[in-house]
């Protein structure tokens, strides 16, 4: 099974994907996380990708697509994946369709998360992530704070703010790229009849856990 998480920054893609992954055993593949791991380890891919990520730009397809293919073809992905952060453009979506078709697979479900924009900005600015690359749990200082300030509940490592989350300029640029490059995918997948849109917002008192639970129920049938 191949599931895609769609939605702007800060809507909760990673959080919802994490819950679904825990419950179903599908592996979560976050392109942003893979890039950040490579940046931390100063690999060739990481150094190259960081030129774009630090500015809030998309990493070129020549780097991103082969990296995704490598993961899709790896052993851990053989029972199915939840793609979190890929595809982000029509070109990437078309490439993914081709790659999957060559392997006798297809995208089964696209989960499109929506959140009012003012809530999103607030959520990104108050987002903190576990610095332990094996853990990477995400917290929110207001909605989902750690039990001890600055420390991960799960592994005890230090919580940090992502560099690209700390300034509004980079946040706004990423949201702008989302609107122009990624949002057209909503239509693309809707036409294929595989889109499921879910609002996550404090205003309607609906958060990631509930949305994930509803989806898990449907996946399990
Ligand atoms: P966010 O959704 O908050 O932008 P991510 O962790 O998903 O955070 O991605 C961080 C950065 O990694 C992006 O701003 C972009 O530069 C790069 N990136 C992630 N996924 C892709 C992709 N599919 N194509 C191009 N660049 C990507
Ligand atoms: Zn942790």
mmCIF file of C-alpha atoms and ligand atoms in Angstrom:
data_model
loop_
_atom_site.group_PDB
_atom_site.id
_atom_site.type_symbol
_atom_site.label_atom_id
_atom_site.label_comp_id
_atom_site.label_asym_id
_atom_site.label_seq_id
_atom_site.Cartn_x
_atom_site.Cartn_y
_atom_site.Cartn_z
ATOM 1 C CA UNK A 1 0.000 0.000 0.000
ATOM 2 C CA UNK A 2 1.239 3.482 -0.884
ATOM 3 C CA UNK A 3 -0.171 6.443 1.036
ATOM 4 C CA UNK A 4 0.747 10.076 0.361
ATOM 5 C CA UNK A 5 0.468 12.835 2.948
ATOM 6 C CA UNK A 6 -0.485 16.147 1.366
ATOM 7 C CA UNK A 7 -0.952 19.479 3.108
ATOM 8 C CA UNK A 8 0.915 22.684 3.849
ATOM 9 C CA UNK A 9 3.728 22.991 6.364
ATOM 10 C CA UNK A 10 2.540 22.633 9.941
ATOM 11 C CA UNK A 11 -0.773 20.950 9.169
ATOM 12 C CA UNK A 12 0.405 17.798 10.938
ATOM 13 C CA UNK A 13 1.484 15.500 8.098
ATOM 14 C CA UNK A 14 4.374 14.029 10.056
ATOM 15 C CA UNK A 15 2.293 13.570 13.195
ATOM 16 C CA UNK A 16 -0.609 11.843 11.423
ATOM 17 C CA UNK A 17 1.779 9.721 9.337
ATOM 18 C CA UNK A 18 3.544 8.689 12.544
ATOM 19 C CA UNK A 19 0.302 7.505 14.168
ATOM 20 C CA UNK A 20 -0.755 5.575 11.065
ATOM 21 C CA UNK A 21 2.704 4.042 10.796
ATOM 22 C CA UNK A 22 2.704 2.908 14.446
ATOM 23 C CA UNK A 23 -0.679 1.290 14.031
ATOM 24 C CA UNK A 24 -0.395 -0.310 10.604
ATOM 25 C CA UNK A 25 3.327 -1.073 10.314
ATOM 26 C CA UNK A 26 3.578 0.899 7.065
ATOM 27 C CA UNK A 27 6.902 2.733 7.102
ATOM 28 C CA UNK A 28 6.938 6.511 7.136
ATOM 29 C CA UNK A 29 9.231 8.072 4.586
ATOM 30 C CA UNK A 30 9.807 11.766 5.249
ATOM 31 C CA UNK A 31 11.982 13.397 2.607
ATOM 32 C CA UNK A 32 12.626 16.351 4.954
ATOM 33 C CA UNK A 33 13.863 13.995 7.694
ATOM 34 C CA UNK A 34 16.161 12.155 5.297
ATOM 35 C CA UNK A 35 17.597 15.465 4.119
ATOM 36 C CA UNK A 36 18.106 16.677 7.703
ATOM 37 C CA UNK A 37 19.856 13.413 8.650
ATOM 38 C CA UNK A 38 22.196 13.812 5.672
ATOM 39 C CA UNK A 39 22.863 17.446 6.566
ATOM 40 C CA UNK A 40 23.742 16.508 10.127
ATOM 41 C CA UNK A 41 26.077 13.764 8.907
ATOM 42 C CA UNK A 42 27.504 16.145 6.283
ATOM 43 C CA UNK A 43 27.090 13.636 3.461
ATOM 44 C CA UNK A 44 27.518 14.771 -0.137
ATOM 45 C CA UNK A 45 23.738 14.683 -0.583
ATOM 46 C CA UNK A 46 23.243 16.627 2.629
ATOM 47 C CA UNK A 47 25.712 19.369 1.734
ATOM 48 C CA UNK A 48 24.120 19.776 -1.701
ATOM 49 C CA UNK A 49 20.521 19.686 -0.413
ATOM 50 C CA UNK A 50 21.218 22.195 2.348
ATOM 51 C CA UNK A 51 21.996 24.890 -0.208
ATOM 52 C CA UNK A 52 18.287 24.850 -1.038
ATOM 53 C CA UNK A 53 16.742 23.853 2.295
ATOM 54 C CA UNK A 54 18.403 26.632 4.303
ATOM 55 C CA UNK A 55 16.735 29.160 1.992
ATOM 56 C CA UNK A 56 13.371 27.418 2.062
ATOM 57 C CA UNK A 57 13.615 26.371 -1.599
ATOM 58 C CA UNK A 58 12.747 22.940 -2.968
ATOM 59 C CA UNK A 59 15.653 20.573 -3.503
ATOM 60 C CA UNK A 60 15.964 19.808 -7.258
ATOM 61 C CA UNK A 61 14.382 16.604 -8.578
ATOM 62 C CA UNK A 62 17.786 15.267 -9.709
ATOM 63 C CA UNK A 63 18.640 14.898 -6.020
ATOM 64 C CA UNK A 64 15.215 14.198 -4.522
ATOM 65 C CA UNK A 65 13.742 11.621 -6.907
ATOM 66 C CA UNK A 66 16.639 9.098 -6.885
ATOM 67 C CA UNK A 67 16.715 9.335 -3.092
ATOM 68 C CA UNK A 68 13.014 8.459 -2.893
ATOM 69 C CA UNK A 69 13.412 5.614 -5.414
ATOM 70 C CA UNK A 70 16.250 4.145 -3.353
ATOM 71 C CA UNK A 71 13.972 4.065 -0.282
ATOM 72 C CA UNK A 72 10.998 2.683 -2.196
ATOM 73 C CA UNK A 73 13.174 -0.155 -3.459
ATOM 74 C CA UNK A 74 14.698 -0.912 -0.076
ATOM 75 C CA UNK A 75 13.662 -3.847 2.070
ATOM 76 C CA UNK A 76 11.999 -1.752 4.784
ATOM 77 C CA UNK A 77 9.498 -0.354 2.276
ATOM 78 C CA UNK A 78 8.387 -3.665 0.814
ATOM 79 C CA UNK A 79 5.160 -3.897 2.841
ATOM 80 C CA UNK A 80 4.072 -0.380 2.010
ATOM 81 C CA UNK A 81 4.942 3.230 2.685
ATOM 82 C CA UNK A 82 3.514 6.504 3.843
ATOM 83 C CA UNK A 83 5.193 9.254 1.843
ATOM 84 C CA UNK A 84 5.463 12.398 3.938
ATOM 85 C CA UNK A 85 6.817 15.346 1.947
ATOM 86 C CA UNK A 86 6.882 13.745 -1.495
ATOM 87 C CA UNK A 87 5.612 14.494 -4.106
ATOM 88 C CA UNK A 88 5.585 18.294 -3.863
ATOM 89 C CA UNK A 89 5.029 19.241 -7.485
ATOM 90 C CA UNK A 90 3.119 17.932 -10.486
ATOM 91 C CA UNK A 91 6.417 16.806 -12.023
ATOM 92 C CA UNK A 92 7.250 14.779 -8.923
ATOM 93 C CA UNK A 93 3.735 13.289 -8.857
ATOM 94 C CA UNK A 94 3.991 12.205 -12.489
ATOM 95 C CA UNK A 95 7.450 10.757 -11.909
ATOM 96 C CA UNK A 96 6.159 8.856 -8.879
ATOM 97 C CA UNK A 97 3.266 7.394 -10.871
ATOM 98 C CA UNK A 98 5.729 6.136 -13.470
ATOM 99 C CA UNK A 99 8.124 4.712 -10.882
ATOM 100 C CA UNK A 100 5.320 2.882 -9.089
ATOM 101 C CA UNK A 101 3.783 1.601 -12.345
ATOM 102 C CA UNK A 102 7.144 0.101 -13.320
ATOM 103 C CA UNK A 103 6.979 -1.849 -10.077
ATOM 104 C CA UNK A 104 3.355 -2.940 -10.478
ATOM 105 C CA UNK A 105 2.236 -0.521 -7.769
ATOM 106 C CA UNK A 106 0.163 2.645 -7.532
ATOM 107 C CA UNK A 107 -0.784 5.370 -5.080
ATOM 108 C CA UNK A 108 -3.683 3.966 -3.054
ATOM 109 C CA UNK A 109 -4.648 6.889 -0.854
ATOM 110 C CA UNK A 110 -3.799 10.588 -0.604
ATOM 111 C CA UNK A 111 -4.504 12.240 2.740
ATOM 112 C CA UNK A 112 -4.877 15.990 2.293
ATOM 113 C CA UNK A 113 -4.633 17.900 5.590
ATOM 114 C CA UNK A 114 -5.942 21.446 5.841
ATOM 115 C CA UNK A 115 -5.567 24.046 8.597
ATOM 116 C CA UNK A 116 -6.372 27.791 8.671
ATOM 117 C CA UNK A 117 -3.246 29.770 7.712
ATOM 118 C CA UNK A 118 -2.912 31.827 10.921
ATOM 119 C CA UNK A 119 -3.042 28.651 12.956
ATOM 120 C CA UNK A 120 -0.349 27.123 10.732
ATOM 121 C CA UNK A 121 2.174 29.948 11.257
ATOM 122 C CA UNK A 122 1.660 29.809 14.996
ATOM 123 C CA UNK A 123 2.076 26.040 14.938
ATOM 124 C CA UNK A 124 5.340 26.143 12.968
ATOM 125 C CA UNK A 125 6.860 28.785 15.245
ATOM 126 C CA UNK A 126 6.025 26.701 18.336
ATOM 127 C CA UNK A 127 7.131 23.377 16.792
ATOM 128 C CA UNK A 128 10.060 21.567 18.424
ATOM 129 C CA UNK A 129 11.656 18.317 17.324
ATOM 130 C CA UNK A 130 13.712 15.693 19.092
ATOM 131 C CA UNK A 131 17.389 16.051 18.130
ATOM 132 C CA UNK A 132 17.868 12.265 18.241
ATOM 133 C CA UNK A 133 17.760 11.137 14.601
ATOM 134 C CA UNK A 134 16.421 7.720 15.589
ATOM 135 C CA UNK A 135 13.489 9.343 17.428
ATOM 136 C CA UNK A 136 12.584 12.636 15.712
ATOM 137 C CA UNK A 137 9.369 13.013 17.720
ATOM 138 C CA UNK A 138 7.639 16.332 17.084
ATOM 139 C CA UNK A 139 6.195 18.484 19.868
ATOM 140 C CA UNK A 140 4.292 21.718 20.034
ATOM 141 C CA UNK A 141 4.941 24.094 22.912
ATOM 142 C CA UNK A 142 1.232 24.960 23.149
ATOM 143 C CA UNK A 143 -0.761 21.975 21.914
ATOM 144 C CA UNK A 144 1.518 19.075 22.674
ATOM 145 C CA UNK A 145 4.338 20.142 25.033
ATOM 146 C CA UNK A 146 6.930 17.703 26.412
ATOM 147 C CA UNK A 147 6.548 16.723 30.081
ATOM 148 C CA UNK A 148 9.901 18.340 30.903
ATOM 149 C CA UNK A 149 10.762 21.549 29.081
ATOM 150 C CA UNK A 150 13.281 21.053 26.294
ATOM 151 C CA UNK A 151 13.516 17.270 26.759
ATOM 152 C CA UNK A 152 11.983 14.502 24.629
ATOM 153 C CA UNK A 153 9.433 12.377 26.547
ATOM 154 C CA UNK A 154 10.359 9.281 24.595
ATOM 155 C CA UNK A 155 14.158 9.241 24.602
ATOM 156 C CA UNK A 156 15.351 12.048 26.890
ATOM 157 C CA UNK A 157 17.263 13.859 24.149
ATOM 158 C CA UNK A 158 17.296 17.616 23.730
ATOM 159 C CA UNK A 159 14.471 19.243 21.773
ATOM 160 C CA UNK A 160 15.474 21.724 19.108
ATOM 161 C CA UNK A 161 13.834 24.133 16.729
ATOM 162 C CA UNK A 162 14.472 23.443 13.057
ATOM 163 C CA UNK A 163 16.552 26.202 11.476
ATOM 164 C CA UNK A 164 13.950 26.742 8.752
ATOM 165 C CA UNK A 165 11.181 26.982 11.388
ATOM 166 C CA UNK A 166 12.833 29.787 13.319
ATOM 167 C CA UNK A 167 12.310 32.681 10.928
ATOM 168 C CA UNK A 168 9.106 33.883 9.350
ATOM 169 C CA UNK A 169 10.838 34.613 6.067
ATOM 170 C CA UNK A 170 11.643 30.961 5.436
ATOM 171 C CA UNK A 171 8.200 29.899 6.689
ATOM 172 C CA UNK A 172 6.453 32.297 4.326
ATOM 173 C CA UNK A 173 8.596 31.217 1.404
ATOM 174 C CA UNK A 174 7.809 27.543 2.028
ATOM 175 C CA UNK A 175 4.085 28.296 2.282
ATOM 176 C CA UNK A 176 4.273 30.252 -0.955
ATOM 177 C CA UNK A 177 5.981 27.331 -2.708
ATOM 178 C CA UNK A 178 3.303 25.053 -1.262
ATOM 179 C CA UNK A 179 0.553 27.223 -2.729
ATOM 180 C CA UNK A 180 2.081 27.476 -6.182
ATOM 181 C CA UNK A 181 3.832 24.102 -6.635
ATOM 182 C CA UNK A 182 2.205 21.576 -4.298
ATOM 183 C CA UNK A 183 -1.434 22.653 -3.938
ATOM 184 C CA UNK A 184 -2.219 21.689 -7.587
ATOM 185 C CA UNK A 185 -1.700 18.080 -6.491
ATOM 186 C CA UNK A 186 -5.005 18.244 -4.613
ATOM 187 C CA UNK A 187 -6.769 18.461 -7.945
ATOM 188 C CA UNK A 188 -4.470 15.901 -9.565
ATOM 189 C CA UNK A 189 -5.293 13.217 -6.999
ATOM 190 C CA UNK A 190 -8.921 14.236 -6.603
ATOM 191 C CA UNK A 191 -9.438 13.493 -10.301
ATOM 192 C CA UNK A 192 -8.021 10.028 -9.713
ATOM 193 C CA UNK A 193 -10.616 9.519 -6.985
ATOM 194 C CA UNK A 194 -8.087 8.720 -4.247
ATOM 195 C CA UNK A 195 -8.097 12.004 -2.291
ATOM 196 C CA UNK A 196 -9.295 12.223 1.300
ATOM 197 C CA UNK A 197 -9.362 15.726 2.792
ATOM 198 C CA UNK A 198 -9.295 16.195 6.564
ATOM 199 C CA UNK A 199 -9.272 19.466 8.481
ATOM 200 C CA UNK A 200 -7.042 19.621 11.537
ATOM 201 C CA UNK A 201 -7.745 22.667 13.669
ATOM 202 C CA UNK A 202 -8.265 23.723 17.265
ATOM 203 C CA UNK A 203 -11.223 25.733 15.982
ATOM 204 C CA UNK A 204 -13.202 22.595 15.215
ATOM 205 C CA UNK A 205 -11.517 20.747 18.052
ATOM 206 C CA UNK A 206 -10.093 18.137 15.718
ATOM 207 C CA UNK A 207 -6.432 17.224 16.059
ATOM 208 C CA UNK A 208 -4.031 14.747 14.499
ATOM 209 C CA UNK A 209 -4.801 11.826 16.794
ATOM 210 C CA UNK A 210 -8.521 11.795 15.891
ATOM 211 C CA UNK A 211 -7.889 12.178 12.176
ATOM 212 C CA UNK A 212 -5.340 9.359 12.265
ATOM 213 C CA UNK A 213 -7.712 7.098 14.228
ATOM 214 C CA UNK A 214 -10.493 7.605 11.665
ATOM 215 C CA UNK A 215 -8.146 6.809 8.796
ATOM 216 C CA UNK A 216 -6.667 3.763 10.550
ATOM 217 C CA UNK A 217 -10.192 2.414 11.099
ATOM 218 C CA UNK A 218 -10.916 2.715 7.370
ATOM 219 C CA UNK A 219 -7.584 1.220 6.293
ATOM 220 C CA UNK A 220 -8.103 -1.782 8.524
ATOM 221 C CA UNK A 221 -11.689 -2.049 7.318
HETATM 222 P P1 LIG B 1 8.268 21.475 5.619
HETATM 223 O O1 LIG B 1 7.092 20.656 5.183
HETATM 224 O O2 LIG B 1 8.017 22.196 6.905
HETATM 225 O O3 LIG B 1 8.808 22.356 4.548
HETATM 226 P P2 LIG B 1 9.973 19.117 5.418
HETATM 227 O O4 LIG B 1 10.691 18.480 6.539
HETATM 228 O O5 LIG B 1 8.920 18.321 4.732
HETATM 229 O O6 LIG B 1 9.418 20.469 6.014
HETATM 230 O O7 LIG B 1 11.018 19.587 4.301
HETATM 231 C C1 LIG B 1 12.109 20.412 4.637
HETATM 232 C C2 LIG B 1 12.773 20.907 3.355
HETATM 233 O O8 LIG B 1 13.281 19.796 2.614
HETATM 234 C C3 LIG B 1 11.842 21.621 2.381
HETATM 235 O O9 LIG B 1 11.685 22.981 2.673
HETATM 236 C C4 LIG B 1 12.566 21.394 1.053
HETATM 237 O O10 LIG B 1 13.644 22.286 0.919
HETATM 238 C C5 LIG B 1 13.139 20.008 1.211
HETATM 239 N N1 LIG B 1 12.224 18.974 0.662
HETATM 240 C C6 LIG B 1 11.496 18.054 1.348
HETATM 241 N N2 LIG B 1 10.771 17.278 0.520
HETATM 242 C C7 LIG B 1 11.039 17.706 -0.736
HETATM 243 C C8 LIG B 1 10.598 17.323 -2.046
HETATM 244 N N3 LIG B 1 9.705 16.342 -2.221
HETATM 245 N N4 LIG B 1 11.101 18.007 -3.099
HETATM 246 C C9 LIG B 1 11.987 18.991 -2.949
HETATM 247 N N5 LIG B 1 12.443 19.414 -1.756
HETATM 248 C C10 LIG B 1 11.984 18.792 -0.655
HETATM 249 ZN ZN1 LIG B 2 13.300 11.649 21.262
#
